C-alpha cells in the first residue's frame, strides 16, 4: 500500500499527523532504540483522547498487543493495533517526561521533554497548552515484577521495527521522540535518535 | 489525636475535605468491601493534582505502600502514606467509572458513577466539570500477572481497615464510594456501602 503521508519524528522533538478513520499509521523505530511517546486526540474535540487508564480497564491488561482496540476517555474505540514487528514491548504506565523530571534528575536549565513537544505540536492547531494525557509509550520497556516493582530498561527492538495502528475515528496523532538522555530508556548509549511514521490510505 | 473533621462518604456518592499541609487524612473502609476513589488537588490551583502516572514513575512501583510519597503532575510531593491497617491492596491503574462504563456493561439509563461524583464535589468550589485524573483507588483489588493481564476482584479488607495519608501541601481531597454494582469490585455481593474519613490536625 502506498503511504499517503510520510514523516520524520526528529530526535528530541515532536511531530503531528492528521489521520482519517480507516487509515493506518505505521510508527517506525528507525534506529531500534528510540521510545516514541504517542497520543491520539479526537479531531474537532481534543477533550476526547486516547486514555491509558480507560484502555487498561477495557483490555484488562497492562500492555496492549496486536488485535486490541484502544479506548478514549469516553470509552470509544479510537485505535486498533493491527501489526507489530517489534517484540511487543510498549508502556502505558509512565507519564510523559517534563522539565520537572529532568530537574529532579539533576539537570539545571532547560531540557527538551515530551510534555513540551506535545504542546508545541498542538499549538499549530490553536490548542492551548495543557497537561498531556498519559501517553502510549511505543517501544518503551518498563518491566514489572510480581511485587509491583518497575524498571526503566532499554527497548528490546531492532532497527526498522514498527507497529501499525488503524484509526477508528478521525484523529490527530502526536508523536515525540523522547529526549531522555539521563536514563537508558532510549538505549544504553542514552542518545535519542530520529524515528519515522507513515500514514497509509483507507 | 482528636479528629479536626470527620465525614461520611455515602454509598455511591462523593465527599470532599479541605486539608492543610501537615494534617493527616484517615480513610476508613467501614464495612470492609468498599472501594474509595480518591483524588487530591492543590488548593488554589486545581490544574495541579495527585497523578498516578507521575507517582508510578517516581516510585518505580505499580502500587504505593506505607512510607511512599505520592506526586503531582508537576512531580511535587502532595501526600505521604503514613499508616495502613489493610493488606495494602490499592490500585493506580484503572480509570474512575463513568456513565459510558455502565452503558458498556449493559445498564440503560443513568447510573451513579465516580466521575460524576468527582465533578459534583468540585462544583461546590466553583470548579467546572472536567475529566478527573486517574484516581488513587483505595482498597481496590486489581491483581496483575506476569503476562500483564489484570483481574477485577473483591477487596481483601476487613471492616474498619484504614489508610492514613499525610498532606504535604494544602489540598482538596475528593472521595467517591464507588457505585459499581455490576462487577464484584465492591465485594461479592455487589452492594456499595458507606465509608468514612477523618482529618487529624497537624
GROMACS .gro file of C-alpha atoms in nm:
model
  404
    1UNK     CA    1   0.000   0.000   0.000
    2UNK     CA    2   0.139   0.340  -0.094
    3UNK     CA    3   0.179   0.576   0.202
    4UNK     CA    4  -0.047   0.883   0.183
    5UNK     CA    5   0.182   1.077   0.414
    6UNK     CA    6   0.530   1.013   0.548
    7UNK     CA    7   0.704   1.196   0.824
    8UNK     CA    8   1.005   1.238   1.041
    9UNK     CA    9   0.988   1.240   1.419
   10UNK     CA   10   1.314   1.425   1.479
   11UNK     CA   11   1.527   1.314   1.775
   12UNK     CA   12   1.414   1.502   2.091
   13UNK     CA   13   1.125   1.667   1.903
   14UNK     CA   14   0.759   1.613   1.825
   15UNK     CA   15   0.561   1.553   1.510
   16UNK     CA   16   0.192   1.550   1.423
   17UNK     CA   17  -0.027   1.371   1.168
   18UNK     CA   18  -0.394   1.415   1.083
   19UNK     CA   19  -0.539   1.072   1.024
   20UNK     CA   20  -0.884   0.978   0.894
   21UNK     CA   21  -1.092   0.691   1.027
   22UNK     CA   22  -0.987   0.379   0.835
   23UNK     CA   23  -0.634   0.494   0.765
   24UNK     CA   24  -0.339   0.321   0.930
   25UNK     CA   25  -0.035   0.479   1.093
   26UNK     CA   26   0.291   0.289   1.096
   27UNK     CA   27   0.535   0.412   1.363
   28UNK     CA   28   0.889   0.302   1.284
   29UNK     CA   29   1.172   0.261   1.534
   30UNK     CA   30   1.421   0.354   1.264
   31UNK     CA   31   1.738   0.301   1.467
   32UNK     CA   32   1.586   0.046   1.705
   33UNK     CA   33   1.633   0.210   2.045
   34UNK     CA   34   1.401   0.510   2.042
   35UNK     CA   35   1.090   0.546   2.257
   36UNK     CA   36   0.806   0.730   2.082
   37UNK     CA   37   0.552   0.888   2.316
   38UNK     CA   38   0.224   0.871   2.125
   39UNK     CA   39  -0.108   1.047   2.170
   40UNK     CA   40  -0.432   1.036   1.971
   41UNK     CA   41  -0.693   1.309   2.011
   42UNK     CA   42  -1.036   1.319   1.851
   43UNK     CA   43  -1.027   1.568   1.569
   44UNK     CA   44  -1.270   1.851   1.643
   45UNK     CA   45  -1.281   1.775   2.016
   46UNK     CA   46  -0.941   1.742   2.182
   47UNK     CA   47  -1.120   1.692   2.517
   48UNK     CA   48  -1.169   1.333   2.399
   49UNK     CA   49  -0.846   1.141   2.359
   50UNK     CA   50  -0.678   0.801   2.380
   51UNK     CA   51  -0.663   0.723   2.753
   52UNK     CA   52  -0.431   0.467   2.909
   53UNK     CA   53  -0.642   0.423   3.226
   54UNK     CA   54  -0.959   0.362   3.024
   55UNK     CA   55  -0.777   0.133   2.782
   56UNK     CA   56  -0.629  -0.081   3.063
   57UNK     CA   57  -0.978  -0.115   3.213
   58UNK     CA   58  -1.122  -0.215   2.875
   59UNK     CA   59  -0.848  -0.466   2.792
   60UNK     CA   60  -0.787  -0.597   3.147
   61UNK     CA   61  -0.420  -0.582   3.057
   62UNK     CA   62  -0.120  -0.359   3.142
   63UNK     CA   63   0.005  -0.355   2.785
   64UNK     CA   64  -0.188  -0.368   2.456
   65UNK     CA   65  -0.099  -0.609   2.176
   66UNK     CA   66  -0.194  -0.690   1.816
   67UNK     CA   67  -0.571  -0.727   1.785
   68UNK     CA   68  -0.650  -0.491   2.072
   69UNK     CA   69  -0.879  -0.191   2.046
   70UNK     CA   70  -0.769   0.115   2.243
   71UNK     CA   71  -1.023   0.346   2.408
   72UNK     CA   72  -1.078   0.715   2.467
   73UNK     CA   73  -1.168   0.875   2.800
   74UNK     CA   74  -1.530   0.828   2.687
   75UNK     CA   75  -1.464   0.458   2.627
   76UNK     CA   76  -1.499   0.486   2.249
   77UNK     CA   77  -1.268   0.284   2.021
   78UNK     CA   78  -1.006   0.519   1.873
   79UNK     CA   79  -0.720   0.294   1.754
   80UNK     CA   80  -0.669  -0.074   1.679
   81UNK     CA   81  -0.327  -0.239   1.683
   82UNK     CA   82  -0.311  -0.424   1.352
   83UNK     CA   83   0.057  -0.522   1.323
   84UNK     CA   84   0.375  -0.514   1.529
   85UNK     CA   85   0.713  -0.640   1.411
   86UNK     CA   86   0.878  -0.541   1.741
   87UNK     CA   87   0.877  -0.775   2.044
   88UNK     CA   88   0.555  -0.600   2.156
   89UNK     CA   89   0.708  -0.419   2.450
   90UNK     CA   90   0.523  -0.088   2.491
   91UNK     CA   91   0.429   0.107   2.801
   92UNK     CA   92   0.104   0.253   2.935
   93UNK     CA   93   0.220   0.333   3.290
   94UNK     CA   94   0.467   0.620   3.281
   95UNK     CA   95   0.391   0.991   3.241
   96UNK     CA   96   0.548   1.192   2.960
   97UNK     CA   97   0.877   1.342   3.071
   98UNK     CA   98   0.871   1.710   3.157
   99UNK     CA   99   1.103   1.981   3.282
  100UNK     CA  100   1.031   1.878   3.643
  101UNK     CA  101   1.152   1.526   3.567
  102UNK     CA  102   1.485   1.649   3.430
  103UNK     CA  103   1.533   1.891   3.717
  104UNK     CA  104   1.469   1.600   3.955
  105UNK     CA  105   1.740   1.401   3.774
  106UNK     CA  106   1.989   1.683   3.828
  107UNK     CA  107   1.959   1.883   3.506
  108UNK     CA  108   1.988   2.257   3.553
  109UNK     CA  109   1.843   2.489   3.290
  110UNK     CA  110   1.614   2.377   3.011
  111UNK     CA  111   1.596   2.023   2.875
  112UNK     CA  112   1.371   1.927   2.586
  113UNK     CA  113   1.087   1.700   2.700
  114UNK     CA  114   0.784   1.511   2.570
  115UNK     CA  115   0.532   1.732   2.752
  116UNK     CA  116   0.658   2.046   2.578
  117UNK     CA  117   0.684   1.856   2.248
  118UNK     CA  118   0.315   1.763   2.281
  119UNK     CA  119   0.214   2.124   2.339
  120UNK     CA  120   0.442   2.257   2.062
  121UNK     CA  121   0.261   2.033   1.814
  122UNK     CA  122  -0.090   2.114   1.934
  123UNK     CA  123  -0.015   2.487   1.928
  124UNK     CA  124  -0.016   2.457   1.547
  125UNK     CA  125  -0.386   2.368   1.571
  126UNK     CA  126  -0.458   2.652   1.815
  127UNK     CA  127  -0.496   2.417   2.112
  128UNK     CA  128  -0.378   2.590   2.434
  129UNK     CA  129  -0.102   2.425   2.643
  130UNK     CA  130  -0.230   2.153   2.871
  131UNK     CA  131  -0.125   1.860   3.082
  132UNK     CA  132  -0.088   1.581   2.824
  133UNK     CA  133  -0.279   1.260   2.891
  134UNK     CA  134  -0.061   0.967   2.993
  135UNK     CA  135   0.094   0.868   2.657
  136UNK     CA  136   0.109   0.532   2.486
  137UNK     CA  137   0.486   0.494   2.507
  138UNK     CA  138   0.572   0.292   2.199
  139UNK     CA  139   0.881   0.069   2.229
  140UNK     CA  140   0.928   0.175   2.595
  141UNK     CA  141   1.048  -0.107   2.819
  142UNK     CA  142   0.908  -0.086   3.172
  143UNK     CA  143   0.912  -0.445   3.303
  144UNK     CA  144   0.705  -0.520   3.612
  145UNK     CA  145   0.760  -0.785   3.877
  146UNK     CA  146   0.517  -0.985   4.088
  147UNK     CA  147   0.572  -0.742   4.379
  148UNK     CA  148   0.474  -0.448   4.156
  149UNK     CA  149   0.820  -0.302   4.120
  150UNK     CA  150   0.904  -0.143   3.785
  151UNK     CA  151   1.230  -0.095   3.597
  152UNK     CA  152   1.336   0.153   3.330
  153UNK     CA  153   1.517  -0.053   3.065
  154UNK     CA  154   1.638  -0.022   2.707
  155UNK     CA  155   1.398  -0.117   2.422
  156UNK     CA  156   1.436  -0.480   2.308
  157UNK     CA  157   1.385  -0.369   1.943
  158UNK     CA  158   1.578  -0.391   1.618
  159UNK     CA  159   1.628  -0.107   1.368
  160UNK     CA  160   1.322  -0.079   1.145
  161UNK     CA  161   1.079  -0.247   1.385
  162UNK     CA  162   0.734  -0.093   1.352
  163UNK     CA  163   0.386  -0.101   1.498
  164UNK     CA  164   0.072  -0.031   1.294
  165UNK     CA  165  -0.232   0.143   1.438
  166UNK     CA  166  -0.561   0.171   1.248
  167UNK     CA  167  -0.760   0.486   1.324
  168UNK     CA  168  -1.119   0.406   1.422
  169UNK     CA  169  -1.219   0.774   1.418
  170UNK     CA  170  -1.071   1.088   1.266
  171UNK     CA  171  -0.785   1.183   1.489
  172UNK     CA  172  -0.484   1.399   1.549
  173UNK     CA  173  -0.180   1.184   1.620
  174UNK     CA  174   0.104   1.346   1.814
  175UNK     CA  175   0.443   1.179   1.847
  176UNK     CA  176   0.752   1.268   2.047
  177UNK     CA  177   1.092   1.105   2.002
  178UNK     CA  178   1.162   1.108   2.375
  179UNK     CA  179   1.456   1.337   2.464
  180UNK     CA  180   1.552   1.127   2.767
  181UNK     CA  181   1.935   1.109   2.775
  182UNK     CA  182   1.987   1.079   3.153
  183UNK     CA  183   1.839   0.726   3.186
  184UNK     CA  184   1.894   0.434   2.942
  185UNK     CA  185   1.528   0.425   2.833
  186UNK     CA  186   1.636   0.514   2.475
  187UNK     CA  187   1.915   0.254   2.478
  188UNK     CA  188   2.237   0.209   2.672
  189UNK     CA  189   2.404   0.495   2.486
  190UNK     CA  190   2.147   0.746   2.618
  191UNK     CA  191   2.130   0.910   2.277
  192UNK     CA  192   1.787   0.996   2.134
  193UNK     CA  193   1.754   0.932   1.761
  194UNK     CA  194   1.508   1.008   1.481
  195UNK     CA  195   1.203   0.789   1.429
  196UNK     CA  196   0.956   0.790   1.139
  197UNK     CA  197   0.590   0.733   1.062
  198UNK     CA  198   0.381   0.676   0.755
  199UNK     CA  199   0.007   0.706   0.708
  200UNK     CA  200  -0.150   0.454   0.474
  201UNK     CA  201  -0.477   0.535   0.297
  202UNK     CA  202  -0.803   0.356   0.378
  203UNK     CA  203  -0.521   1.256   6.835
  204UNK     CA  204  -0.864   1.417   6.816
  205UNK     CA  205  -1.001   1.443   6.462
  206UNK     CA  206  -1.041   1.802   6.342
  207UNK     CA  207  -1.305   1.696   6.091
  208UNK     CA  208  -1.498   1.374   6.039
  209UNK     CA  209  -1.705   1.280   5.744
  210UNK     CA  210  -1.925   1.031   5.573
  211UNK     CA  211  -1.859   0.909   5.220
  212UNK     CA  212  -2.212   0.790   5.144
  213UNK     CA  213  -2.252   0.472   4.941
  214UNK     CA  214  -2.250   0.559   4.566
  215UNK     CA  215  -2.175   0.927   4.642
  216UNK     CA  216  -1.882   1.162   4.680
  217UNK     CA  217  -1.742   1.366   4.964
  218UNK     CA  218  -1.482   1.642   4.994
  219UNK     CA  219  -1.239   1.759   5.262
  220UNK     CA  220  -1.012   2.064   5.272
  221UNK     CA  221  -0.686   1.956   5.428
  222UNK     CA  222  -0.388   2.169   5.531
  223UNK     CA  223  -0.025   2.072   5.483
  224UNK     CA  224   0.078   1.866   5.784
  225UNK     CA  225  -0.269   1.730   5.858
  226UNK     CA  226  -0.345   1.362   5.808
  227UNK     CA  227  -0.650   1.207   5.646
  228UNK     CA  228  -0.762   0.864   5.756
  229UNK     CA  229  -0.984   0.687   5.502
  230UNK     CA  230  -1.182   0.407   5.661
  231UNK     CA  231  -1.325   0.104   5.486
  232UNK     CA  232  -1.608   0.095   5.738
  233UNK     CA  233  -1.776  -0.222   5.615
  234UNK     CA  234  -1.461  -0.373   5.463
  235UNK     CA  235  -1.557  -0.418   5.098
  236UNK     CA  236  -1.588  -0.065   4.962
  237UNK     CA  237  -1.353   0.088   4.706
  238UNK     CA  238  -1.293   0.459   4.763
  239UNK     CA  239  -1.178   0.650   4.454
  240UNK     CA  240  -0.953   0.925   4.590
  241UNK     CA  241  -0.821   1.246   4.441
  242UNK     CA  242  -0.604   1.525   4.580
  243UNK     CA  243  -0.589   1.864   4.410
  244UNK     CA  244  -0.369   2.157   4.505
  245UNK     CA  245  -0.580   2.413   4.678
  246UNK     CA  246  -0.576   2.735   4.477
  247UNK     CA  247  -0.466   2.561   4.155
  248UNK     CA  248  -0.671   2.253   4.065
  249UNK     CA  249  -0.460   2.221   3.746
  250UNK     CA  250  -0.202   2.059   3.974
  251UNK     CA  251  -0.316   1.730   4.127
  252UNK     CA  252  -0.211   1.389   4.251
  253UNK     CA  253  -0.116   1.196   3.938
  254UNK     CA  254  -0.093   0.818   3.915
  255UNK     CA  255   0.134   0.818   3.609
  256UNK     CA  256   0.380   1.061   3.771
  257UNK     CA  257   0.365   0.874   4.102
  258UNK     CA  258   0.437   0.535   3.938
  259UNK     CA  259   0.738   0.693   3.762
  260UNK     CA  260   0.863   0.842   4.089
  261UNK     CA  261   0.817   0.524   4.293
  262UNK     CA  262   0.909   0.272   4.021
  263UNK     CA  263   0.618   0.069   4.151
  264UNK     CA  264   0.262  -0.015   4.037
  265UNK     CA  265   0.116   0.032   4.383
  266UNK     CA  266   0.219   0.268   4.664
  267UNK     CA  267   0.275   0.149   5.022
  268UNK     CA  268   0.348   0.287   5.369
  269UNK     CA  269   0.643   0.526   5.358
  270UNK     CA  270   0.586   0.631   4.997
  271UNK     CA  271   0.549   0.990   4.883
  272UNK     CA  272   0.294   1.049   4.607
  273UNK     CA  273   0.350   1.310   4.337
  274UNK     CA  274   0.152   1.568   4.143
  275UNK     CA  275   0.159   1.615   3.767
  276UNK     CA  276   0.440   1.866   3.836
  277UNK     CA  277   0.630   1.599   4.032
  278UNK     CA  278   0.583   1.775   4.366
  279UNK     CA  279   0.515   1.569   4.681
  280UNK     CA  280   0.147   1.602   4.773
  281UNK     CA  281   0.070   1.306   5.003
  282UNK     CA  282   0.267   1.057   5.209
  283UNK     CA  283   0.127   0.719   5.313
  284UNK     CA  284   0.190   0.704   5.687
  285UNK     CA  285  -0.018   0.406   5.801
  286UNK     CA  286  -0.228   0.126   5.651
  287UNK     CA  287  -0.408  -0.140   5.853
  288UNK     CA  288  -0.548  -0.302   5.537
  289UNK     CA  289  -0.347  -0.562   5.340
  290UNK     CA  290  -0.212  -0.273   5.130
  291UNK     CA  291  -0.403  -0.360   4.814
  292UNK     CA  292  -0.483  -0.034   4.634
  293UNK     CA  293  -0.500   0.046   4.264
  294UNK     CA  294  -0.338   0.312   4.043
  295UNK     CA  295  -0.427   0.162   3.704
  296UNK     CA  296  -0.799   0.190   3.645
  297UNK     CA  297  -0.998   0.499   3.540
  298UNK     CA  298  -1.285   0.624   3.751
  299UNK     CA  299  -1.610   0.463   3.643
  300UNK     CA  300  -1.838   0.680   3.431
  301UNK     CA  301  -2.171   0.659   3.253
  302UNK     CA  302  -2.001   0.511   2.944
  303UNK     CA  303  -1.863   0.227   3.156
  304UNK     CA  304  -2.209   0.134   3.287
  305UNK     CA  305  -2.365   0.159   2.943
  306UNK     CA  306  -2.091  -0.073   2.818
  307UNK     CA  307  -2.182  -0.321   3.094
  308UNK     CA  308  -2.545  -0.320   2.981
  309UNK     CA  309  -2.702  -0.055   3.203
  310UNK     CA  310  -2.965   0.155   3.030
  311UNK     CA  311  -3.049   0.497   3.171
  312UNK     CA  312  -2.849   0.675   3.435
  313UNK     CA  313  -2.619   0.503   3.684
  314UNK     CA  314  -2.432   0.691   3.953
  315UNK     CA  315  -2.056   0.691   3.889
  316UNK     CA  316  -1.726   0.816   4.033
  317UNK     CA  317  -1.663   1.063   3.750
  318UNK     CA  318  -1.988   1.247   3.817
  319UNK     CA  319  -1.928   1.221   4.193
  320UNK     CA  320  -1.591   1.396   4.144
  321UNK     CA  321  -1.750   1.678   3.948
  322UNK     CA  322  -2.043   1.712   4.188
  323UNK     CA  323  -1.800   1.775   4.471
  324UNK     CA  324  -1.578   2.020   4.283
  325UNK     CA  325  -1.881   2.216   4.167
  326UNK     CA  326  -1.916   2.332   4.528
  327UNK     CA  327  -1.582   2.511   4.485
  328UNK     CA  328  -1.684   2.659   4.150
  329UNK     CA  329  -1.456   2.425   3.953
  330UNK     CA  330  -1.612   2.345   3.611
  331UNK     CA  331  -1.675   1.980   3.516
  332UNK     CA  332  -1.367   1.806   3.383
  333UNK     CA  333  -1.220   1.468   3.308
  334UNK     CA  334  -1.099   1.351   3.650
  335UNK     CA  335  -0.735   1.245   3.674
  336UNK     CA  336  -0.685   0.871   3.715
  337UNK     CA  337  -0.781   0.821   4.082
  338UNK     CA  338  -0.592   0.650   4.360
  339UNK     CA  339  -0.839   0.367   4.407
  340UNK     CA  340  -0.812   0.287   4.777
  341UNK     CA  341  -0.886  -0.076   4.870
  342UNK     CA  342  -0.940  -0.167   4.501
  343UNK     CA  343  -0.808  -0.511   4.413
  344UNK     CA  344  -0.668  -0.531   4.058
  345UNK     CA  345  -0.415  -0.815   4.066
  346UNK     CA  346  -0.167  -0.835   3.776
  347UNK     CA  347   0.004  -1.140   3.632
  348UNK     CA  348   0.348  -1.185   3.475
  349UNK     CA  349   0.187  -1.164   3.127
  350UNK     CA  350   0.031  -0.827   3.214
  351UNK     CA  351  -0.326  -0.948   3.247
  352UNK     CA  352  -0.541  -0.781   3.511
  353UNK     CA  353  -0.838  -0.900   3.714
  354UNK     CA  354  -1.120  -0.715   3.888
  355UNK     CA  355  -1.152  -0.876   4.230
  356UNK     CA  356  -1.311  -0.808   4.569
  357UNK     CA  357  -1.114  -0.611   4.831
  358UNK     CA  358  -0.915  -0.834   5.073
  359UNK     CA  359  -1.006  -0.598   5.361
  360UNK     CA  360  -1.179  -0.626   5.698
  361UNK     CA  361  -1.438  -0.384   5.835
  362UNK     CA  362  -1.265  -0.082   5.986
  363UNK     CA  363  -0.941  -0.115   5.791
  364UNK     CA  364  -0.796   0.226   5.719
  365UNK     CA  365  -0.515   0.402   5.538
  366UNK     CA  366  -0.361   0.729   5.655
  367UNK     CA  367  -0.233   0.995   5.419
  368UNK     CA  368  -0.039   1.299   5.537
  369UNK     CA  369  -0.090   1.611   5.327
  370UNK     CA  370   0.239   1.763   5.213
  371UNK     CA  371   0.068   2.071   5.071
  372UNK     CA  372  -0.272   2.234   5.123
  373UNK     CA  373  -0.513   2.026   4.923
  374UNK     CA  374  -0.868   1.947   4.834
  375UNK     CA  375  -0.938   1.578   4.888
  376UNK     CA  376  -1.225   1.426   4.692
  377UNK     CA  377  -1.358   1.079   4.769
  378UNK     CA  378  -1.615   0.861   4.596
  379UNK     CA  379  -1.763   0.544   4.746
  380UNK     CA  380  -1.763   0.368   4.408
  381UNK     CA  381  -2.118   0.291   4.287
  382UNK     CA  382  -2.005  -0.019   4.095
  383UNK     CA  383  -2.272  -0.287   4.146
  384UNK     CA  384  -2.238  -0.476   3.817
  385UNK     CA  385  -1.890  -0.620   3.890
  386UNK     CA  386  -1.770  -0.763   4.227
  387UNK     CA  387  -1.512  -0.487   4.279
  388UNK     CA  388  -1.701  -0.374   4.594
  389UNK     CA  389  -1.732  -0.731   4.722
  390UNK     CA  390  -1.911  -1.043   4.605
  391UNK     CA  391  -2.250  -0.901   4.699
  392UNK     CA  392  -2.210  -0.612   4.452
  393UNK     CA  393  -2.355  -0.372   4.707
  394UNK     CA  394  -2.181  -0.037   4.760
  395UNK     CA  395  -2.168   0.076   5.123
  396UNK     CA  396  -2.076   0.388   5.319
  397UNK     CA  397  -1.716   0.467   5.402
  398UNK     CA  398  -1.576   0.735   5.633
  399UNK     CA  399  -1.282   0.968   5.673
  400UNK     CA  400  -1.133   1.178   5.947
  401UNK     CA  401  -0.886   1.465   5.928
  402UNK     CA  402  -0.638   1.488   6.212
  403UNK     CA  403  -0.475   1.821   6.299
  404UNK     CA  404  -0.109   1.897   6.232
   0.00000   0.00000   0.00000
